[in-house]
CSV table of C-alpha atoms in Angstrom, one decimal:
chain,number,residue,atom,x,y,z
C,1,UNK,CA,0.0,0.0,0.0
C,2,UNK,CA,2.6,2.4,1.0
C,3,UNK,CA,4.6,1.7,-2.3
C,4,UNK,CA,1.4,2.4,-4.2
C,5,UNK,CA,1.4,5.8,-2.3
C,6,UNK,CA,4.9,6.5,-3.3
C,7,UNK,CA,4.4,5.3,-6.8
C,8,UNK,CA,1.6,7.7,-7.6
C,9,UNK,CA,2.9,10.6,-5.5
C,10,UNK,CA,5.9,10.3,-7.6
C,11,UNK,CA,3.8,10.3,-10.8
C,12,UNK,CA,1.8,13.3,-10.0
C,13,UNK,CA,4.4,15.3,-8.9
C,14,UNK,CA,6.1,14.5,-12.4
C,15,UNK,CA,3.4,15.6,-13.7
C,16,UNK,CA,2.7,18.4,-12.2
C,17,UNK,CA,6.9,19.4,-12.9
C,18,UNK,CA,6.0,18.2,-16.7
C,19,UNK,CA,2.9,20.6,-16.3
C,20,UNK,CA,5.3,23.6,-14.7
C,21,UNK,CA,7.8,23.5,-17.8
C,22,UNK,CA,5.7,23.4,-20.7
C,23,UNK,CA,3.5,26.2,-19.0
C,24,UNK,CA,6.5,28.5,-17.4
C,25,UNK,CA,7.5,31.5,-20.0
C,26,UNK,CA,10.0,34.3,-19.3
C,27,UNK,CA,9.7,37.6,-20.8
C,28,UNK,CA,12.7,39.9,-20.6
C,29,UNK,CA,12.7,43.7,-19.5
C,30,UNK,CA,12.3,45.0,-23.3
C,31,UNK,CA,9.2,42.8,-24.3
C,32,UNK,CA,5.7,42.2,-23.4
C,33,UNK,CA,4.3,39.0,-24.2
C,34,UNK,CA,0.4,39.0,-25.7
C,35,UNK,CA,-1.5,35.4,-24.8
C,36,UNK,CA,-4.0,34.0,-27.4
C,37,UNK,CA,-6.0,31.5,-25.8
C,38,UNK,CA,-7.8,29.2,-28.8
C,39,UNK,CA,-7.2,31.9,-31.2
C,40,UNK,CA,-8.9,34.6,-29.2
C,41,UNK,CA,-6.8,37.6,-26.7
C,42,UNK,CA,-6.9,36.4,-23.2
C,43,UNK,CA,-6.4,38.9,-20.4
C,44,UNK,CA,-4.2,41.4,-20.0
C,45,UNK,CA,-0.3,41.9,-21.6
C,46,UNK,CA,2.0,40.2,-19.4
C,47,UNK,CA,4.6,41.9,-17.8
C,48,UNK,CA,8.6,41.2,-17.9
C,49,UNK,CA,9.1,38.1,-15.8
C,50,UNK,CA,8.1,34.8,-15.2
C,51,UNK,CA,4.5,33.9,-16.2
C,52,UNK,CA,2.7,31.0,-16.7
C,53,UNK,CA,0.4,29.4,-19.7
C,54,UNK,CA,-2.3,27.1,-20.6
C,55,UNK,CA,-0.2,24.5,-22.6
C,56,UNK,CA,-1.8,23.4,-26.0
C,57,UNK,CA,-4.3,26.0,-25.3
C,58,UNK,CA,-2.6,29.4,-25.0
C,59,UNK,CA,0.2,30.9,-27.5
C,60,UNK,CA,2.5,33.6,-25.8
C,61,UNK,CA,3.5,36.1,-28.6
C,62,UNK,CA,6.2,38.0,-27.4
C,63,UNK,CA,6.6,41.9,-28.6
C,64,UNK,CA,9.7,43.7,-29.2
C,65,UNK,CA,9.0,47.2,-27.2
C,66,UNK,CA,12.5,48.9,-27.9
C,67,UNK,CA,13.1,52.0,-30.4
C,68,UNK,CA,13.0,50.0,-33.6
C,69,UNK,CA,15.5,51.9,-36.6
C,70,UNK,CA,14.1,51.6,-39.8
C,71,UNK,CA,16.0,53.0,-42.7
C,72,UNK,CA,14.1,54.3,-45.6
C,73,UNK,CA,14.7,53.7,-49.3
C,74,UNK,CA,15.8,56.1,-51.4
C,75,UNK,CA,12.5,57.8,-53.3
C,76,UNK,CA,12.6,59.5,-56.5
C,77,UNK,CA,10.2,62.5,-56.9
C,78,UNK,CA,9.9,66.0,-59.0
C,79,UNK,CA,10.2,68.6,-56.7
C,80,UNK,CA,7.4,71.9,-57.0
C,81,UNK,CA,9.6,73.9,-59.2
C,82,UNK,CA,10.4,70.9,-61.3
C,83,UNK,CA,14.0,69.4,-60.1
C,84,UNK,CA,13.9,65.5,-60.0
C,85,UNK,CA,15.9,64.6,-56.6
C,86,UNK,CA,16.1,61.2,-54.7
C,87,UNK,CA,15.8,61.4,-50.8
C,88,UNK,CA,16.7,58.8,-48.4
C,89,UNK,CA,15.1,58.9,-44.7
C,90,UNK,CA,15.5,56.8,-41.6
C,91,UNK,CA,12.5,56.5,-39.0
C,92,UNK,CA,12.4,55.8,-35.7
C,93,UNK,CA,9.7,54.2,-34.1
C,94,UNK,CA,8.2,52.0,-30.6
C,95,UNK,CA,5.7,49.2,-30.3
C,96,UNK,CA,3.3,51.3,-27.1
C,97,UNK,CA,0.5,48.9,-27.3
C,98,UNK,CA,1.4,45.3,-28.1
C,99,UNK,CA,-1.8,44.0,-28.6
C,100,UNK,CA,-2.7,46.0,-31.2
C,101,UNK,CA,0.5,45.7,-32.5
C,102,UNK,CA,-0.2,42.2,-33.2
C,103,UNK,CA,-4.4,42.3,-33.4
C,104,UNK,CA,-4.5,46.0,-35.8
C,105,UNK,CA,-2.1,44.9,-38.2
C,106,UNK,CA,-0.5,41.7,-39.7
C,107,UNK,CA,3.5,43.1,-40.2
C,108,UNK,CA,3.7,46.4,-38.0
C,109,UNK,CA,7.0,47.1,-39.4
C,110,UNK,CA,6.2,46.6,-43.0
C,111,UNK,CA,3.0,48.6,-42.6
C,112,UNK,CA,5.4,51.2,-41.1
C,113,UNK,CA,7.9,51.1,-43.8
C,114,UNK,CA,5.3,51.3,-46.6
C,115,UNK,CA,3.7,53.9,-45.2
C,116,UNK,CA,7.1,55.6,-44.7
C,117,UNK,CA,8.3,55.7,-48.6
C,118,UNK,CA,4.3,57.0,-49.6
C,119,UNK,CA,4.8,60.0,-46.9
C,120,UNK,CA,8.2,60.8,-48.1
C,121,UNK,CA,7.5,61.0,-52.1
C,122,UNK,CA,4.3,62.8,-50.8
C,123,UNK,CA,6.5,65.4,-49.1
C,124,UNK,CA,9.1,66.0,-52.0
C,125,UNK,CA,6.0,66.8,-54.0
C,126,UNK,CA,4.8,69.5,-52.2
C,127,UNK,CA,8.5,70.6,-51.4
C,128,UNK,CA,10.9,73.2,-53.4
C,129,UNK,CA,14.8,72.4,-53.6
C,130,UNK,CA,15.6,75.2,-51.7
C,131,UNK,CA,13.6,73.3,-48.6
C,132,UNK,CA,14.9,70.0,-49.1
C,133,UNK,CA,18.3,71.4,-49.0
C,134,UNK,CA,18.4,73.9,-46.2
C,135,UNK,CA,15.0,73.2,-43.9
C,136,UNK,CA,14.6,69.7,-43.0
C,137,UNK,CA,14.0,70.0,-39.8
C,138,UNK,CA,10.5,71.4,-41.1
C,139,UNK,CA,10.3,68.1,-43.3
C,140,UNK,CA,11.2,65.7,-40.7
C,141,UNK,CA,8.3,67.2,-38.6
C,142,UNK,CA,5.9,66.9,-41.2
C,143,UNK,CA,7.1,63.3,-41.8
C,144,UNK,CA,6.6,62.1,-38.7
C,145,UNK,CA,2.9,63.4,-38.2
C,146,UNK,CA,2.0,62.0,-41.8
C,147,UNK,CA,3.4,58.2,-40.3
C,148,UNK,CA,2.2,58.7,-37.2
C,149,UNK,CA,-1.6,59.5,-37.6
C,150,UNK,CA,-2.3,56.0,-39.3
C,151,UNK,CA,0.5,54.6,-37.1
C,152,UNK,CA,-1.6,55.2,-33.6
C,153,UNK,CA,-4.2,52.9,-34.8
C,154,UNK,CA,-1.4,49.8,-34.7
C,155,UNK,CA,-0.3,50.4,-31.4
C,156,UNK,CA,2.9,52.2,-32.6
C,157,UNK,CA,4.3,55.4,-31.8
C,158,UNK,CA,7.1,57.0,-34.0
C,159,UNK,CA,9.6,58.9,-32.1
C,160,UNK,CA,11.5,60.6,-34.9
C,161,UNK,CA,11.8,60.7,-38.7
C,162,UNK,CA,15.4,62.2,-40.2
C,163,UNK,CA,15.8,62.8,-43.7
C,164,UNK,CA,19.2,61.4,-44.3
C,165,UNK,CA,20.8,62.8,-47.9
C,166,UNK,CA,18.9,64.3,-51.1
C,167,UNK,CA,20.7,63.1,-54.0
C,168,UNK,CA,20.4,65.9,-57.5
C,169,UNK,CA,21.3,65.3,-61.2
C,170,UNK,CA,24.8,65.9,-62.1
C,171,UNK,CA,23.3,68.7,-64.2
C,172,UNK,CA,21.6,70.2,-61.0
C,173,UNK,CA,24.7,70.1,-59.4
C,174,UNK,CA,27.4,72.2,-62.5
C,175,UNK,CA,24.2,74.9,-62.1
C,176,UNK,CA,24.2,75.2,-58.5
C,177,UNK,CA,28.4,75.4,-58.7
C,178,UNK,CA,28.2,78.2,-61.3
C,179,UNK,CA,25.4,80.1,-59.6
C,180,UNK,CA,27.3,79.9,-55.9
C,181,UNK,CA,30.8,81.2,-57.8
C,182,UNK,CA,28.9,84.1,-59.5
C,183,UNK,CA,27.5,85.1,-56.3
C,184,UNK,CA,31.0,84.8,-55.0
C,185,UNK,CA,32.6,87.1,-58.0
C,186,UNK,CA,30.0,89.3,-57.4
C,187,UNK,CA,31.2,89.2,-53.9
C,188,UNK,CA,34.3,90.2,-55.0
C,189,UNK,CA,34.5,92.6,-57.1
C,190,UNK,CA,32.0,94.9,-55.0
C,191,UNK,CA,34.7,94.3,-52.0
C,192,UNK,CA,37.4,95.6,-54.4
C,193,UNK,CA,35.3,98.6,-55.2
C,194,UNK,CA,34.8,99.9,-51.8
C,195,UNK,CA,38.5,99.1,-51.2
C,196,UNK,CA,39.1,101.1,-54.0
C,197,UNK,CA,36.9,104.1,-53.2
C,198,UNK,CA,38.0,104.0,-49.7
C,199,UNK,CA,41.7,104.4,-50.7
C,200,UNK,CA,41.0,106.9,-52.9
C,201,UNK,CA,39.4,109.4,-50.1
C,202,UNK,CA,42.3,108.5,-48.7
C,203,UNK,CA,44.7,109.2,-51.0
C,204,UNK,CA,42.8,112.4,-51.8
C,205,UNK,CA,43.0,114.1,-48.5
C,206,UNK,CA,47.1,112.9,-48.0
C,207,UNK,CA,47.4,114.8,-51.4
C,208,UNK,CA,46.0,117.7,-49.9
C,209,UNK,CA,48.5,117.5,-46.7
C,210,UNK,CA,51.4,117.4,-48.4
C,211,UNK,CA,50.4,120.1,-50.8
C,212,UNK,CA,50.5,122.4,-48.0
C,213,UNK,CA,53.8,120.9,-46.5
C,214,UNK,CA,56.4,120.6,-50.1
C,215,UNK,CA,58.7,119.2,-47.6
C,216,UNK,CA,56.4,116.3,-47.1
C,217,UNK,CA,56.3,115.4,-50.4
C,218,UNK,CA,60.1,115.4,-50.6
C,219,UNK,CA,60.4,112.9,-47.4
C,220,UNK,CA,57.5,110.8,-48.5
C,221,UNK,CA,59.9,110.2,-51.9
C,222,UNK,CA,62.8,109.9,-49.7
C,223,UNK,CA,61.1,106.8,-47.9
C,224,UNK,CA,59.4,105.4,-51.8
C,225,UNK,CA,63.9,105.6,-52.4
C,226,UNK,CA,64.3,103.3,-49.2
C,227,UNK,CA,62.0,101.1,-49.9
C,228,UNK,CA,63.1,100.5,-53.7
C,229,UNK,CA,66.6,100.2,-52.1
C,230,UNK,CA,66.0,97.2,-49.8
C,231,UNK,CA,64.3,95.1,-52.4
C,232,UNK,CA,68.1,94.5,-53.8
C,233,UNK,CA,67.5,94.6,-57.2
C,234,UNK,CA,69.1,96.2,-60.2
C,235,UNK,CA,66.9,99.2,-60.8
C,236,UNK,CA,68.3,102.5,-60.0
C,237,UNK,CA,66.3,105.4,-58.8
C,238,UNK,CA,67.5,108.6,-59.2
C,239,UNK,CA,64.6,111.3,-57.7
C,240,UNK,CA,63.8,114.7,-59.3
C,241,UNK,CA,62.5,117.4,-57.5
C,242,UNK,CA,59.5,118.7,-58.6
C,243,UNK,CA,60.2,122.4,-57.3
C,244,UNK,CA,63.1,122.0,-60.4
C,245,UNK,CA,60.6,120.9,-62.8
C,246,UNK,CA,58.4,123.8,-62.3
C,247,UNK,CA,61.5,126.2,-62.6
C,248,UNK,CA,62.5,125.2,-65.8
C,249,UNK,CA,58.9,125.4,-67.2
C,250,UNK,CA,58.9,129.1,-65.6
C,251,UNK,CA,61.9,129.8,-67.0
C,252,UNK,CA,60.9,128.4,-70.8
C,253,UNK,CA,57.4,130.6,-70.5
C,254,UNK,CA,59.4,133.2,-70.1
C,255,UNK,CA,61.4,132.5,-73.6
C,256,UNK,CA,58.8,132.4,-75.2
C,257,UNK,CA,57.3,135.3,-74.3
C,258,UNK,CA,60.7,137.5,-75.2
């Protein structure tokens, strides 16, 4: 009798340790695990940790709840004024309801992808170069409410959408080269012109200085003398006074006139 006793205490509690493993699941810290009991949701999302199942009757799905990095493929589109660019994105998005992530939807992260390359060749549509080019951070707003209306539905939230590079025909690119150098020569050569008028006021008024002071004149040749000097070349410079010159045109007026 006793042996009996022992025999079948034995077999239940192998069966009930049988029972225990095929029913004990583990979900880890970054997951949630969503039960289907005979093809229908049972209860509430479980929670990380050890939980237990129905064996043959419930299905633990388990759901992915970390900040999921989905890159974009590049889309080709014709811009608003008419310039055929392809833009490349990257999204980032989070699984906040699990059920629905799995109930809503068949492929979450297909539906989110699709829906993804439609919003981006939606927003080069209504774009210009000039905003593709220099305000994305506009564009990546507008992205990301455009995926994330139809998004909320699945039990996704997206976090962030960045658009990554905008790629433009080579013939785009010699046009936009030329135009920037233009602007740059333009640039330029207004830059030398108010260098040059600003030197010129100020060559003016030292003209007038030394006009008062002749002696000025004959040191500021003096120093022109040094400076030829020091360069060590070959060139002689032999300076003139001016006072001179003016004599001897005096003195040939007078000539004439006897």
């Amino acid at each position: 009798m006793l042996e009996e006793l022992l025999t079948a205490a034995v077999a239940t509690g192998s069966a009930g340790l049988l029972y225990v493993a095929s029913a004990a699941r583990v979900v880890k810290q970054y997951e949630r695990g969503v039960v289907f009991r005979l093809g229908r949701l049972a209860g509430q999302v479980r929670e990380p940790g050890f939980t237990m199942v129905v064996p043959f009757v419930d299905r633990l799905h388990k759901v992915n709840m970390q900040i999921v990095t989905l890159p974009v493929p590049a889309q080709e589109g014709i811009t608003r004024d008419n310039v055929t660019v392809r833009v490349d994105a990257v999204v980032y998005f989070k699984v906040v309801d699990a059920a629905n992530a799995l109930v809503r939807v068949e492929d979450y992260r297909f539906a989110v992808s699709q829906m993804a390359q439609t919003s981006l060749r939606s927003i080069i549509g209504k774009s210009d170069l000039d905003d593709l080019l220099s305000d994305r951070e506009k564009l990546n707003q507008g992205l990301e409410l455009m995926i994330d209306s139809p998004a909320v539905g699945w039990g996704v939230q997206i976090d962030r959408v960045e658009i990554k590079d905008v790629s433009l025909p080579d013939t785009m690119k010699r046009s936009m080269a030329r135009q920037a150098e233009a602007d740059r020569e333009r640039r330029a050569r207004v830059i030398n012109a108010d260098a040059e008028l600003q030197a010129s006021k100020v060559l003016a008024q030292a003209a007038r200085e030394m006009s008062e002071t002749p002696a000025a004149l004959q040191l500021r040749l003096l120093q022109t003398v040094v400076a030829v000097a020091a360069e060590k070349n070959s060139t002689l410079v032999l300076p003139f006074p001016v006072e001179l010159l003016r004599f001897l045109e005096k003195a040939q007026e007078r000539s004439v006139e006897r």
